[in-house]
Amino acid sequence: MTDPTATLTRPVIVVQNAVKSFSGRVVVDIAELTLGDVPIEGLIGPNGAGKTTLMRMVMHSTGLDRGTITLWPHGAVAGGGVVLSNLPSHRMAGHGVVKSNQVIMDFDKLTIWDSLLLAAAASKSERPHRIFDEPRVFAEASDEVARYLDEFGIREPSTYAKSAGEKKLLDILRCLLLKPKFLLLDEPTAGLPEELTAKVIDEVRTVASQGTAVVIVEHNLDVIWNLCDEVHFMAEGKVIMKGTPAEIRAHRTVVEKYLGEGHV
Amino acid sequence: MNLDWLDAFLIYGFFTIVVVSGLGLLLHLQLGLARIANFGVVGFFGIGMYSFGVLYVKVDWPFGDPWQFLVCIAAGTLAAGLSGVVVGWLVGDLNEDGVLVGTLGFATAVFILATTEKELTGGAQGMGGLQFPYDVGGVKANELLWLVITAAVVGGIVFYVWRVHRSPYGRLLVAVGSNEPLARSLGKPTFRTKLWLFAVTSAGMGLLGAMYGVMERFLRPTNLGVDITLAAMVALVLGGSARVWGAVVGVVLTVGFFDIIVQNYLPVPVEWYSQALPVMREALFGAALILVLMFRPFGILGDMRRDKLMRSLHGD
Ligand SMILES: Nc1ncnc2c1ncn2[C@@H]1O[C@H](COP(=O)(O)OP(=O)(O)OP(=O)(O)O)[C@@H](O)[C@H]1O
Ligand SMILES: [Mg+2]
C-alpha cells in the first residue's frame, strides 16, 4: 500500500450536487464527494451503480444534468480550482485528468506505435503545417514507449492491436503516456491476462507514489483490497459508504447484499 | 515553338486530369484520413474561381500582371479557405448525413450565387476577361505552360499529402476519423482539427478552381456542376480513398481513359460530343464505382497500411 502521509500535494476533484439521468431514470445523484484525498482510491459497487457514468461525468464526456465538478490541482486547501464540468472533454488531458475505458476503445486504423505516439505527441506538433515533425515526436517519446513495450511484452508494435486484452492494455498505456495528475481507471484489469494485471497494478502504484491521484473501479475485489488506501462503495447512483478496505470489509452484510456472497 | 503536333484537346484532357487529381488528393485528406465525406468540393472550387475572377476583372488594380494576377489568385485561395472554415464549423459536429447535406447545400448555394449575382459574375451568360499572366507566343503555348504550372502545383499537393501521412498531423487525422471521442479523451481538439483541415483543403480546392478559371478564361456557372465533385469522389474511391496515390490512379483510369482515350483516339461521331459523351462519361464512372465497391471496397490500391508505414519509419 502506498503511504498516504506522503507530503506530495495531490490534486483533488470535488463533485457537488451532481445529477445525471438517462431517459428520466436517475443514474448518478451525488451531493458531495471528494476524490483524491488519498493516493489510490477504489470505487466499487454492483453493476449499474453508476460508477462508469460518474467517471464519464468527471471527464465531461457525459454532460451533467446539474451540479459541478471541480479540479483543485494542488489539493483542496490551495486555490486555482478548475470547473471541469464547464470544460469540453478534450481539455481534460491538458489539466492532467485522464480516464481509461471499461469497454474497449481503439483506433482501428492505427498501429500500436501510432496509438502510443499519438498519446505522447504535443499538440503543437500536430498542426497542418508541421509535416516534418515525426522524428521529433518519435525522439521525445520513444524511450518511454519502448520501456512500456518491453515491460508489457508487446513485441510487434508496428502492427495493429489484435486481441481484446491488447487493446485494453493499449488504452491504459495511452493514459500513462499522457502523464496524468489525476488518473481514473475503469476496470483496468478486466480482460487482461493475470501476469499483465500484476504489471498494470505495479504501474498504478508507481504513478501514485509519484504524486498522481488514482481512482480505480474494479469488480476484482482482491485488487481493490490490496491496492487502495480508501474505498467508496456506490449503489443506485450514490456513494453509500466510504472507508479503508478493512472498514468496508467489516460491513459484510452491506457488501454482500450488493455484490453477492464470497466477496468480502 | 512549333506545337502543331499537339492537339488542343489533349492539353485540356491532361489539364482536367491534373486538376481533378488535385481535388481528389485534397478530398483524400478529408475522406481517407479524417473520414469526412465532403460532397461540396465544387463549391470551394467555385469560390476560388469566382473570387479570383471577379477581383481580377472588376477591380481597378493600381498594378498590372503578374502582381494583379498573383494578388487575385491568393485572394481567391484565401476566400475558399475561409469558406472552408465556415462550412467546417457548420458541419464539424454533424453525423455523415448532416455533412452530406451541408456540403452539398453549400455547393448548390455557390452555384446559385454565381448564377444570380449578375452584376459581379455575369450570371448564366458568364464572365470573360481572364487571361494568362504571361504570353509565351500563341494560345497553345500559353495553355501548355499553364498545364505545366498547374501540374507543378498538384505535384506540391502530392508532396504535402505524402508528408502528412508521415507526420503526427496525419496520425491525428486518422485518429479523428477512427474514433473521435477517444481522440478527444487524449486531449486532441478534434473540432478545431477538422476546422483547420477544412480551411487548408478548401483553400487548395479554391486555388485549383482559380487555376481552372484561368485555363477556361471564361467563367460560367456550368463550370460548377456536380460532375466535378463526382469525378473527384469517384476517382478517389476507385483508386483507394485511404492511399496517397489513390486519387491519382483513380483519375488516370476514369478521366484519363475517357477524356483522353475515348475523346481523342476513338472514332466517336462528332454529334456525340455535346450530348451523348458527357452522359456516357457519368454512366461509366458510376458503373466503375459500383464494380469497385463490390469487388474491392477499399479501391484498387487497397486500404491504408500504417503497419508498413510505421515499419519503414521507425523499424520493427
Ligand atoms: N448512455 C446511456 N444511455 C442510457 N442509459 C445508460 C447510459 N449509460 C449508462 N446507462 C445506464 O445507467 C446505469 C449506470 O450505468 P454505469 O455504466 O454507470 O454503471 P456501472 O456502475 O459502471 O456498472 P458496471 O459495473 O456494470 O460497469 C445503468 O443502468 C445503465 O444501463
Ligand atoms: Mg462501469
Coordinates of C-alpha atoms and ligand atoms in Angstrom, one line a residue:
Chain A
M1 CA 0.0 0.0 0.0
T2 CA 1.3 3.5 -0.7
D3 CA 2.0 5.8 2.1
P4 CA -1.0 8.2 2.5
T5 CA 1.0 10.6 4.6
A6 CA 3.4 11.4 1.8
T7 CA 3.9 15.1 1.5
L8 CA 3.3 15.4 -2.2
T9 CA 0.4 17.7 -3.0
R10 CA -2.1 15.7 -4.9
P11 CA -4.9 17.1 -7.0
V12 CA -8.4 16.7 -5.7
I13 CA -11.6 16.5 -7.6
V14 CA -14.8 17.7 -5.8
V15 CA -18.2 16.6 -7.0
Q16 CA -21.1 18.7 -5.8
N17 CA -24.8 18.1 -6.3
A18 CA -24.0 16.1 -9.5
V19 CA -27.0 14.5 -11.1
K20 CA -27.3 12.5 -14.3
S21 CA -30.3 10.7 -15.6
F22 CA -30.9 8.7 -18.7
S23 CA -34.5 8.9 -20.1
G24 CA -35.9 10.0 -16.8
R25 CA -34.1 7.5 -14.6
V26 CA -31.6 9.0 -12.2
V27 CA -28.3 7.1 -12.6
V28 CA -26.0 9.3 -10.6
D29 CA -27.0 11.6 -7.8
I30 CA -24.1 12.7 -5.6
A31 CA -24.5 15.5 -3.1
E32 CA -20.8 15.9 -2.2
L33 CA -17.8 13.7 -3.0
T34 CA -14.1 14.4 -2.8
L35 CA -11.8 12.2 -4.8
G36 CA -8.0 12.3 -4.5
D37 CA -7.8 12.6 -0.7
V38 CA -5.5 9.5 -0.7
P39 CA -3.1 8.2 -3.4
I40 CA -5.3 5.3 -4.6
E41 CA -9.0 5.2 -4.1
G42 CA -11.3 2.4 -5.1
L43 CA -14.8 2.8 -6.4
I44 CA -16.9 -0.4 -6.1
G45 CA -20.5 -1.3 -6.3
P46 CA -22.9 -3.5 -8.2
N47 CA -23.5 -3.5 -11.9
G48 CA -25.4 -0.4 -12.9
A49 CA -24.5 1.5 -9.8
G50 CA -23.3 4.5 -11.9
K51 CA -19.6 4.1 -11.4
T52 CA -18.7 4.5 -15.1
T53 CA -21.3 7.2 -15.5
L54 CA -19.7 9.1 -12.6
M55 CA -16.3 8.8 -14.2
R56 CA -17.6 9.9 -17.6
M57 CA -19.2 12.9 -15.9
V58 CA -15.8 13.9 -14.4
M59 CA -14.3 13.7 -17.9
H60 CA -17.3 15.6 -19.2
S61 CA -17.8 13.0 -21.9
T62 CA -21.2 12.7 -20.4
G63 CA -22.9 16.0 -19.6
L64 CA -24.3 16.7 -16.2
D65 CA -28.0 17.5 -15.7
R66 CA -26.9 19.7 -12.9
G67 CA -24.1 20.2 -10.4
T68 CA -20.5 21.0 -10.7
I69 CA -17.2 19.0 -10.7
T70 CA -14.1 21.0 -9.8
L71 CA -10.5 20.1 -10.0
W72 CA -8.1 21.5 -7.4
P73 CA -4.7 20.9 -8.9
H74 CA -2.8 21.4 -5.7
G75 CA -5.2 20.0 -3.2
A76 CA -8.5 21.2 -1.7
V77 CA -6.9 23.9 0.5
A78 CA -4.9 25.6 -2.2
G79 CA -6.6 27.9 -4.7
G80 CA -6.8 27.7 -8.5
G81 CA -9.8 25.5 -9.0
V82 CA -10.8 24.4 -12.5
V83 CA -14.5 23.7 -13.1
L84 CA -14.2 20.6 -15.2
S85 CA -17.9 20.4 -15.8
N86 CA -17.7 23.7 -17.8
L87 CA -14.9 22.4 -20.0
P88 CA -15.1 20.4 -23.2
S89 CA -13.8 16.9 -22.9
H90 CA -10.7 17.4 -24.9
R91 CA -9.4 19.9 -22.3
M92 CA -9.3 17.3 -19.5
A93 CA -6.0 15.8 -20.5
G94 CA -4.4 19.2 -20.6
H95 CA -5.3 19.5 -16.9
G96 CA -3.9 16.1 -16.2
V97 CA -7.3 14.4 -15.8
V98 CA -7.3 11.1 -17.8
K99 CA -9.5 8.1 -17.9
S100 CA -9.1 4.6 -19.2
N101 CA -12.2 2.9 -20.6
Q102 CA -14.2 0.0 -19.4
V103 CA -15.4 -1.1 -22.8
I104 CA -12.7 -1.4 -25.4
M105 CA -11.9 1.8 -27.3
D106 CA -9.3 1.7 -30.0
F107 CA -8.4 3.4 -33.3
D108 CA -8.9 0.7 -35.8
K109 CA -6.6 2.2 -38.4
L110 CA -3.7 3.0 -36.1
T111 CA -0.9 0.6 -35.2
I112 CA 0.4 0.2 -31.7
W113 CA 3.2 2.6 -32.3
D114 CA 0.8 5.1 -33.8
S115 CA -1.6 4.9 -30.9
L116 CA 1.1 5.4 -28.3
L117 CA 2.9 8.2 -30.2
L118 CA -0.5 9.9 -30.7
A119 CA -0.9 10.0 -26.9
A120 CA 2.6 11.3 -26.4
A121 CA 2.6 13.9 -29.1
A122 CA 2.3 17.6 -28.1
S123 CA -0.5 19.4 -29.9
K124 CA 2.0 21.9 -31.4
S125 CA 3.5 19.0 -33.4
E126 CA 0.0 18.1 -34.8
R127 CA -0.7 21.3 -36.8
P128 CA -1.4 21.1 -40.5
H129 CA 1.9 22.7 -41.5
R130 CA 4.1 20.5 -39.2
I131 CA 4.8 17.9 -41.8
F132 CA 8.3 17.2 -40.8
D133 CA 7.7 16.7 -37.1
E134 CA 7.6 12.9 -36.9
P135 CA 11.3 12.5 -36.0
R136 CA 11.0 15.0 -33.2
V137 CA 7.9 13.4 -31.7
F138 CA 9.5 10.0 -32.0
A139 CA 12.7 11.1 -30.4
E140 CA 10.9 12.6 -27.5
A141 CA 8.6 9.7 -26.8
S142 CA 10.4 6.6 -28.0
D143 CA 12.3 5.8 -24.8
E144 CA 9.3 5.9 -22.6
V145 CA 7.2 4.0 -25.2
A146 CA 9.9 1.4 -25.7
R147 CA 10.1 0.9 -21.9
Y148 CA 6.3 0.1 -21.8
L149 CA 6.5 -2.1 -24.9
D150 CA 9.3 -4.0 -23.2
E151 CA 7.7 -4.2 -19.8
F152 CA 4.3 -5.4 -21.2
G153 CA 5.9 -7.8 -23.7
I154 CA 4.5 -6.1 -26.8
R155 CA 6.8 -7.5 -29.5
E156 CA 5.3 -6.2 -32.7
P157 CA 4.4 -2.6 -32.2
S158 CA 4.3 -1.9 -35.9
T159 CA 1.2 -4.0 -36.2
Y160 CA -2.3 -3.4 -35.1
A161 CA -3.6 -4.4 -31.6
K162 CA -5.4 -7.7 -32.2
S163 CA -6.8 -9.2 -29.0
A164 CA -9.2 -7.5 -26.7
G165 CA -6.6 -7.7 -24.0
E166 CA -4.0 -6.0 -26.1
K167 CA -6.5 -3.2 -26.9
K168 CA -7.4 -2.8 -23.2
L169 CA -3.7 -2.6 -22.3
L170 CA -3.1 -0.1 -25.0
D171 CA -5.8 2.1 -23.6
I172 CA -4.1 2.1 -20.2
L173 CA -0.7 2.8 -21.7
R174 CA -2.1 5.7 -23.7
C175 CA -3.3 7.1 -20.4
L176 CA 0.0 6.7 -18.7
L177 CA 1.8 8.4 -21.6
L178 CA -0.4 11.4 -21.1
K179 CA 1.4 11.9 -17.8
P180 CA -1.8 12.1 -15.7
K181 CA -2.1 14.0 -12.5
F182 CA -5.5 12.5 -11.8
L183 CA -5.9 9.0 -13.3
L184 CA -9.3 7.4 -13.5
L185 CA -9.2 3.7 -14.3
D186 CA -12.5 1.9 -15.2
E187 CA -12.0 -1.8 -14.7
P188 CA -8.4 -1.8 -15.9
T189 CA -7.8 -5.4 -15.3
A190 CA -11.0 -6.8 -16.8
G191 CA -10.0 -9.0 -19.7
L192 CA -6.3 -8.8 -19.0
P193 CA -4.2 -12.0 -18.5
E194 CA -3.0 -12.4 -15.0
E195 CA 0.6 -11.5 -15.4
L196 CA -0.4 -8.3 -17.1
T197 CA -2.8 -7.5 -14.4
A198 CA 0.1 -7.6 -11.9
K199 CA 2.2 -5.3 -14.1
V200 CA -0.6 -2.8 -14.5
I201 CA -1.0 -2.7 -10.8
D202 CA 2.7 -2.1 -10.4
E203 CA 2.5 0.8 -12.8
V204 CA -0.5 2.2 -10.9
R205 CA 1.4 2.0 -7.7
T206 CA 4.4 3.8 -9.3
V207 CA 2.4 6.7 -10.7
A208 CA 0.6 7.1 -7.4
S209 CA 3.8 7.2 -5.5
Q210 CA 5.0 10.0 -7.8
G211 CA 2.1 12.2 -6.9
T212 CA -0.7 11.1 -9.2
A213 CA -4.1 10.7 -7.7
V214 CA -5.7 7.4 -8.8
V215 CA -9.3 6.3 -8.7
I216 CA -9.9 2.8 -9.7
V217 CA -13.2 1.0 -10.5
E218 CA -12.9 -2.8 -10.2
H219 CA -15.0 -5.8 -9.9
N220 CA -12.0 -7.9 -8.9
L221 CA -12.1 -7.0 -5.2
D222 CA -8.8 -8.6 -4.4
V223 CA -7.2 -5.8 -6.5
I224 CA -9.2 -3.2 -4.5
W225 CA -8.4 -4.7 -1.1
N226 CA -4.7 -4.8 -2.0
L227 CA -4.2 -1.6 -3.8
C228 CA -6.4 1.0 -2.4
D229 CA -6.0 3.4 0.6
E230 CA -9.6 4.2 0.7
V231 CA -12.7 2.7 -0.9
H232 CA -16.1 4.3 -1.9
F233 CA -19.0 2.0 -2.1
M234 CA -21.5 3.1 -4.7
A235 CA -25.1 1.8 -5.1
E236 CA -28.0 3.2 -7.1
G237 CA -26.1 6.4 -8.0
K238 CA -25.0 7.3 -4.6
V239 CA -21.9 6.7 -2.5
I240 CA -23.3 4.9 0.5
M241 CA -20.2 4.0 2.3
K242 CA -16.6 5.2 2.4
G243 CA -13.6 3.9 4.4
T244 CA -10.4 1.9 4.3
P245 CA -10.6 -1.5 2.8
A246 CA -10.7 -3.0 6.2
E247 CA -13.6 -0.8 7.2
I248 CA -15.6 -1.6 4.1
R249 CA -15.0 -5.3 4.5
A250 CA -16.2 -5.1 8.1
H251 CA -19.6 -4.1 6.7
R252 CA -20.0 -7.6 5.4
T253 CA -23.8 -7.5 5.2
V254 CA -23.9 -4.4 3.0
V255 CA -21.2 -5.5 0.6
E256 CA -22.7 -9.0 0.3
K257 CA -26.2 -7.6 -0.2
Y258 CA -24.9 -5.8 -3.3
L259 CA -22.1 -7.9 -4.6
G260 CA -23.2 -11.3 -3.5
E261 CA -21.6 -13.7 -1.1
G262 CA -17.9 -14.6 -1.1
H263 CA -16.6 -11.2 -2.0
V264 CA -15.6 -10.0 1.4
Chain B
M1 CA 7.9 26.8 -80.6
N2 CA 6.1 24.7 -83.1
L3 CA 3.2 22.9 -81.3
D4 CA 1.3 21.7 -84.4
W5 CA 1.7 18.1 -83.3
L6 CA -0.1 18.8 -80.1
D7 CA -3.9 18.6 -80.2
A8 CA -5.6 21.3 -78.1
F9 CA -8.0 18.7 -76.8
L10 CA -5.1 16.8 -75.4
I11 CA -3.9 19.8 -73.4
Y12 CA -7.4 20.1 -72.0
G13 CA -7.6 16.4 -71.3
F14 CA -4.4 16.4 -69.3
F15 CA -5.4 19.6 -67.6
T16 CA -8.6 18.0 -66.4
I17 CA -6.6 15.0 -65.1
V18 CA -4.3 17.3 -63.2
V19 CA -7.0 19.4 -61.7
V20 CA -9.3 16.5 -60.7
S21 CA -6.3 14.7 -59.3
G22 CA -5.5 17.7 -57.1
L23 CA -9.1 17.8 -55.9
G24 CA -9.1 14.1 -55.3
L25 CA -5.9 14.4 -53.2
L26 CA -7.4 17.1 -51.0
L27 CA -10.6 15.1 -50.7
H28 CA -8.4 12.2 -49.7
L29 CA -7.2 14.1 -46.6
Q30 CA -10.8 14.7 -45.6
L31 CA -12.4 11.3 -46.6
G32 CA -9.5 8.9 -46.5
L33 CA -7.9 10.1 -43.2
A34 CA -10.5 12.1 -41.2
R35 CA -13.5 10.2 -42.8
I36 CA -15.4 13.3 -43.6
A37 CA -17.4 12.9 -46.8
N38 CA -17.4 16.3 -48.4
F39 CA -19.9 16.5 -51.3
G40 CA -19.3 20.2 -51.8
V41 CA -15.9 20.1 -53.4
V42 CA -17.1 22.1 -56.4
G43 CA -18.4 24.8 -54.0
F44 CA -14.9 25.5 -52.7
F45 CA -13.5 25.2 -56.2
G46 CA -16.1 27.7 -57.4
I47 CA -15.5 30.2 -54.5
G48 CA -11.8 30.2 -55.5
M49 CA -12.6 30.5 -59.2
Y50 CA -15.2 33.3 -58.9
S51 CA -13.4 35.3 -56.2
F52 CA -10.3 35.3 -58.3
G53 CA -12.2 36.1 -61.5
V54 CA -14.3 38.9 -60.0
L55 CA -11.3 40.5 -58.3
Y56 CA -9.2 40.2 -61.4
V57 CA -11.8 41.6 -63.9
K58 CA -13.9 44.0 -61.9
V59 CA -11.4 45.7 -59.6
D60 CA -9.2 48.5 -60.8
W61 CA -5.8 47.5 -59.5
P62 CA -3.0 50.0 -59.3
F63 CA -0.6 47.5 -60.6
G64 CA -0.7 45.1 -63.5
D65 CA 0.3 41.5 -64.1
P66 CA 1.9 39.5 -62.8
W67 CA 1.2 41.2 -59.5
Q68 CA -2.5 41.7 -60.1
F69 CA -2.8 38.1 -61.1
L70 CA -0.9 36.8 -58.1
V71 CA -2.8 39.0 -55.6
C72 CA -6.1 37.9 -57.0
I73 CA -5.2 34.3 -57.0
A74 CA -4.0 34.5 -53.4
A75 CA -7.3 36.2 -52.5
G76 CA -9.3 33.5 -54.2
T77 CA -7.4 30.9 -52.3
L78 CA -7.9 32.7 -49.1
A79 CA -11.7 33.2 -49.7
A80 CA -12.1 29.5 -50.4
G81 CA -10.1 28.7 -47.2
L82 CA -12.4 31.0 -45.2
S83 CA -15.5 29.4 -46.7
G84 CA -14.0 26.1 -45.6
V85 CA -13.8 27.3 -42.0
V86 CA -17.4 28.4 -42.1
V87 CA -18.6 25.2 -43.7
G88 CA -16.4 23.2 -41.4
W89 CA -17.8 25.0 -38.4
L90 CA -21.3 24.3 -39.6
V91 CA -20.9 20.6 -40.3
G92 CA -18.0 19.7 -37.9
D93 CA -20.2 18.2 -35.3
L94 CA -22.8 16.6 -37.6
N95 CA -23.0 13.0 -38.5
E96 CA -22.4 11.7 -42.0
D97 CA -25.9 12.6 -43.3
G98 CA -25.5 16.1 -41.9
V99 CA -22.1 16.6 -43.5
L100 CA -23.5 15.3 -46.9
V101 CA -26.5 17.7 -46.8
G102 CA -24.5 20.6 -45.5
T103 CA -21.6 20.4 -48.0
L104 CA -24.0 19.6 -51.0
G105 CA -26.1 22.5 -49.9
F106 CA -23.1 24.8 -49.8
A107 CA -22.0 23.8 -53.3
T108 CA -25.6 24.5 -54.5
A109 CA -25.5 27.9 -52.8
V110 CA -22.3 28.8 -54.6
F111 CA -23.8 27.7 -57.9
I112 CA -26.9 29.8 -57.3
L113 CA -24.9 32.8 -56.3
A114 CA -22.7 32.5 -59.4
T115 CA -25.9 32.5 -61.5
T116 CA -27.9 35.2 -59.7
E117 CA -25.2 37.8 -58.8
K118 CA -25.2 39.1 -62.4
E119 CA -23.6 42.4 -61.5
L120 CA -20.5 40.5 -60.3
T121 CA -20.4 37.3 -62.1
G122 CA -22.2 37.9 -65.4
G123 CA -24.8 35.4 -64.4
A124 CA -25.6 32.5 -66.7
Q125 CA -24.0 34.3 -69.6
G126 CA -20.7 34.1 -67.9
M127 CA -17.8 36.5 -67.4
G128 CA -14.8 37.0 -69.7
G129 CA -11.7 39.0 -69.3
L130 CA -9.5 36.4 -67.7
Q131 CA -6.1 35.8 -69.2
F132 CA -2.8 34.1 -68.6
P133 CA -0.4 36.3 -66.6
Y134 CA 2.2 35.8 -69.4
D135 CA 2.4 35.4 -73.2
V136 CA 5.0 32.9 -74.4
G137 CA 3.7 33.1 -78.0
G138 CA 0.5 31.6 -79.2
V139 CA -2.6 30.3 -77.4
K140 CA -1.4 26.7 -77.4
A141 CA 2.0 27.5 -75.9
N142 CA 0.3 29.6 -73.2
E143 CA -2.1 26.8 -72.4
L144 CA 0.7 24.2 -72.4
L145 CA 2.7 26.3 -69.9
W146 CA -0.4 26.7 -67.8
L147 CA -0.8 23.0 -67.8
V148 CA 2.8 22.6 -66.6
I149 CA 2.4 25.2 -63.8
T150 CA -0.9 23.6 -62.6
A151 CA 0.9 20.2 -62.7
A152 CA 3.6 21.6 -60.5
V153 CA 1.0 22.9 -58.0
V154 CA -0.7 19.5 -57.9
G155 CA 2.8 18.0 -57.5
G156 CA 3.1 20.2 -54.5
I157 CA -0.2 18.8 -53.2
V158 CA 1.0 15.3 -53.7
F159 CA 4.1 16.1 -51.7
Y160 CA 2.1 17.7 -48.9
V161 CA -0.3 14.7 -48.7
W162 CA 2.6 12.3 -48.8
R163 CA 4.3 14.1 -45.9
V164 CA 1.0 14.3 -43.9
H165 CA 0.9 10.6 -43.9
R166 CA 4.4 10.6 -42.3
S167 CA 3.7 13.3 -39.8
P168 CA 2.0 13.5 -36.4
Y169 CA -0.7 15.6 -38.0
G170 CA -1.7 12.7 -40.3
R171 CA -1.8 10.4 -37.4
L172 CA -4.1 12.8 -35.6
L173 CA -6.4 13.0 -38.7
V174 CA -6.6 9.2 -38.8
A175 CA -7.4 9.1 -35.1
V176 CA -10.1 11.7 -35.5
G177 CA -11.6 9.6 -38.4
S178 CA -11.3 6.3 -36.5
N179 CA -12.6 7.3 -33.0
E180 CA -13.3 10.9 -32.3
P181 CA -14.4 10.5 -28.6
L182 CA -11.2 8.6 -27.9
A183 CA -9.1 11.2 -29.6
R184 CA -10.8 13.8 -27.5
S185 CA -10.1 11.9 -24.3
L186 CA -6.4 12.0 -25.2
G187 CA -6.6 15.8 -25.3
K188 CA -6.9 16.2 -29.0
P189 CA -9.1 19.2 -30.0
T190 CA -11.0 17.3 -32.7
F191 CA -13.4 20.0 -33.7
R192 CA -10.6 22.5 -34.2
T193 CA -8.6 19.9 -36.1
K194 CA -11.5 19.4 -38.5
L195 CA -11.8 23.2 -38.9
W196 CA -8.2 23.5 -39.9
L197 CA -8.4 20.6 -42.2
F198 CA -11.3 22.2 -43.9
A199 CA -9.5 25.5 -44.1
V200 CA -6.4 24.1 -45.7
T201 CA -8.0 21.6 -48.1
S202 CA -10.7 24.1 -49.1
A203 CA -8.0 26.7 -49.8
G204 CA -6.3 24.2 -52.0
M205 CA -9.6 23.4 -53.8
G206 CA -10.1 27.2 -54.3
L207 CA -6.6 27.6 -55.8
L208 CA -7.3 24.8 -58.2
G209 CA -10.7 26.5 -59.1
A210 CA -8.9 29.8 -59.8
M211 CA -6.4 28.0 -62.0
Y212 CA -9.1 26.2 -63.8
G213 CA -10.8 29.5 -64.4
V214 CA -7.6 30.9 -65.9
M215 CA -7.5 28.0 -68.3
E216 CA -11.1 28.4 -69.3
R217 CA -10.7 32.2 -69.5
F218 CA -14.4 32.5 -69.3
L219 CA -16.3 31.7 -66.1
R220 CA -19.8 30.2 -66.3
P221 CA -21.9 28.7 -63.6
T222 CA -21.9 25.5 -65.7
N223 CA -18.3 25.1 -64.7
L224 CA -19.6 24.4 -61.2
G225 CA -21.7 21.4 -62.0
V226 CA -21.8 18.5 -59.6
D227 CA -19.8 16.5 -62.1
I228 CA -16.5 17.9 -60.8
T229 CA -17.3 16.7 -57.2
L230 CA -18.4 13.4 -58.6
A231 CA -15.3 12.9 -60.7
A232 CA -13.0 13.6 -57.8
M233 CA -15.0 11.4 -55.4
V234 CA -15.4 8.5 -57.8
A235 CA -11.7 8.6 -58.8
L236 CA -10.6 8.7 -55.2
V237 CA -12.8 5.8 -54.1
L238 CA -11.9 3.9 -57.2
G239 CA -8.2 4.3 -56.7
G240 CA -8.3 3.9 -52.9
S241 CA -9.5 6.7 -50.7
A242 CA -7.1 5.9 -47.9
R243 CA -4.0 5.9 -50.0
V244 CA -1.8 8.8 -51.1
W245 CA -1.8 7.8 -54.8
G246 CA -5.4 6.6 -54.8
A247 CA -6.8 9.8 -56.3
V248 CA -4.2 10.0 -59.0
V249 CA -4.6 6.3 -60.0
G250 CA -8.4 6.7 -60.0
V251 CA -8.3 9.9 -62.1
V252 CA -6.0 8.4 -64.7
L253 CA -8.3 5.4 -65.0
T254 CA -11.5 7.4 -65.2
V255 CA -10.9 10.9 -66.5
G256 CA -7.8 9.8 -68.3
F257 CA -9.4 7.0 -70.0
F258 CA -12.5 8.9 -71.0
D259 CA -11.2 12.4 -71.7
I260 CA -8.1 11.3 -73.5
I261 CA -8.5 7.9 -75.0
V262 CA -12.2 7.9 -75.8
Q263 CA -12.5 11.6 -76.8
N264 CA -9.3 11.8 -78.8
Y265 CA -8.5 8.5 -80.2
L266 CA -11.7 6.6 -80.6
P267 CA -13.7 7.3 -83.7
V268 CA -16.7 8.9 -82.0
P269 CA -19.3 10.6 -84.1
V270 CA -18.9 14.3 -83.9
E271 CA -22.5 14.9 -82.8
W272 CA -22.0 12.8 -79.7
Y273 CA -19.6 15.4 -78.1
S274 CA -22.2 17.8 -76.8
Q275 CA -24.9 15.4 -75.5
A276 CA -24.1 11.7 -75.5
L277 CA -20.5 11.7 -74.3
P278 CA -21.0 13.6 -71.1
V279 CA -23.8 11.3 -70.2
M280 CA -21.8 8.2 -71.1
R281 CA -19.0 9.6 -69.0
E282 CA -21.1 9.9 -65.9
A283 CA -22.6 6.4 -66.5
L284 CA -19.2 4.8 -67.0
F285 CA -17.8 6.5 -63.9
G286 CA -20.8 5.3 -61.9
A287 CA -20.5 1.8 -63.2
A288 CA -16.8 1.7 -62.4
L289 CA -17.6 2.9 -58.9
I290 CA -20.2 0.2 -58.3
L291 CA -17.9 -2.5 -59.6
V292 CA -15.0 -1.5 -57.4
L293 CA -17.2 -1.2 -54.3
M294 CA -18.5 -4.7 -55.0
F295 CA -15.2 -6.4 -55.6
R296 CA -12.6 -4.2 -54.0
P297 CA -14.3 -2.0 -51.4
F298 CA -11.1 -0.2 -50.4
G299 CA -10.3 0.7 -54.0
I300 CA -7.6 -0.5 -56.4
L301 CA -4.7 0.3 -54.1
G302 CA -6.4 -1.2 -51.1
D303 CA -6.7 0.1 -47.5
M304 CA -4.3 2.2 -45.6
R305 CA -1.2 0.3 -44.4
R306 CA 0.1 2.1 -41.4
D307 CA 1.8 -1.0 -40.3
K308 CA 4.1 -0.9 -43.3
L309 CA 4.5 2.8 -42.9
M310 CA 5.5 2.6 -39.3
R311 CA 7.9 -0.2 -40.0
S312 CA 9.6 1.9 -42.7
L313 CA 9.7 5.0 -40.4
H314 CA 10.6 3.5 -37.1
G315 CA 11.7 0.0 -37.7
D316 CA 10.0 -3.1 -36.1
Ligands
LIG1 N1 -25.7 6.3 -22.5 C1 -26.6 5.7 -21.7 N2 -27.9 5.7 -22.0 C2 -28.8 5.1 -21.3 N3 -28.6 4.5 -20.1 C3 -27.3 4.5 -19.7 C4 -26.2 5.1 -20.5 N4 -25.1 4.9 -19.8 C5 -25.4 4.2 -18.7 N5 -26.7 3.9 -18.6 C6 -27.4 3.3 -17.5 O1 -27.0 3.9 -16.3 C7 -26.8 2.9 -15.3 C8 -25.5 3.1 -14.7 O2 -24.5 2.6 -15.7 P1 -23.0 2.6 -15.4 O3 -22.4 2.1 -16.6 O4 -22.6 3.9 -14.9 O5 -22.9 1.5 -14.2 P2 -21.6 0.9 -13.6 O6 -21.6 1.1 -12.2 O7 -20.4 1.3 -14.3 O8 -21.8 -0.7 -13.9 P3 -20.8 -1.8 -14.3 O9 -20.2 -2.3 -13.1 O10 -21.7 -2.8 -14.9 O11 -19.8 -1.2 -15.3 C9 -27.1 1.6 -15.9 O12 -28.4 1.2 -15.6 C10 -27.0 1.8 -17.4 O13 -27.9 1.0 -18.1
MG2 MG -19.0 0.5 -15.5

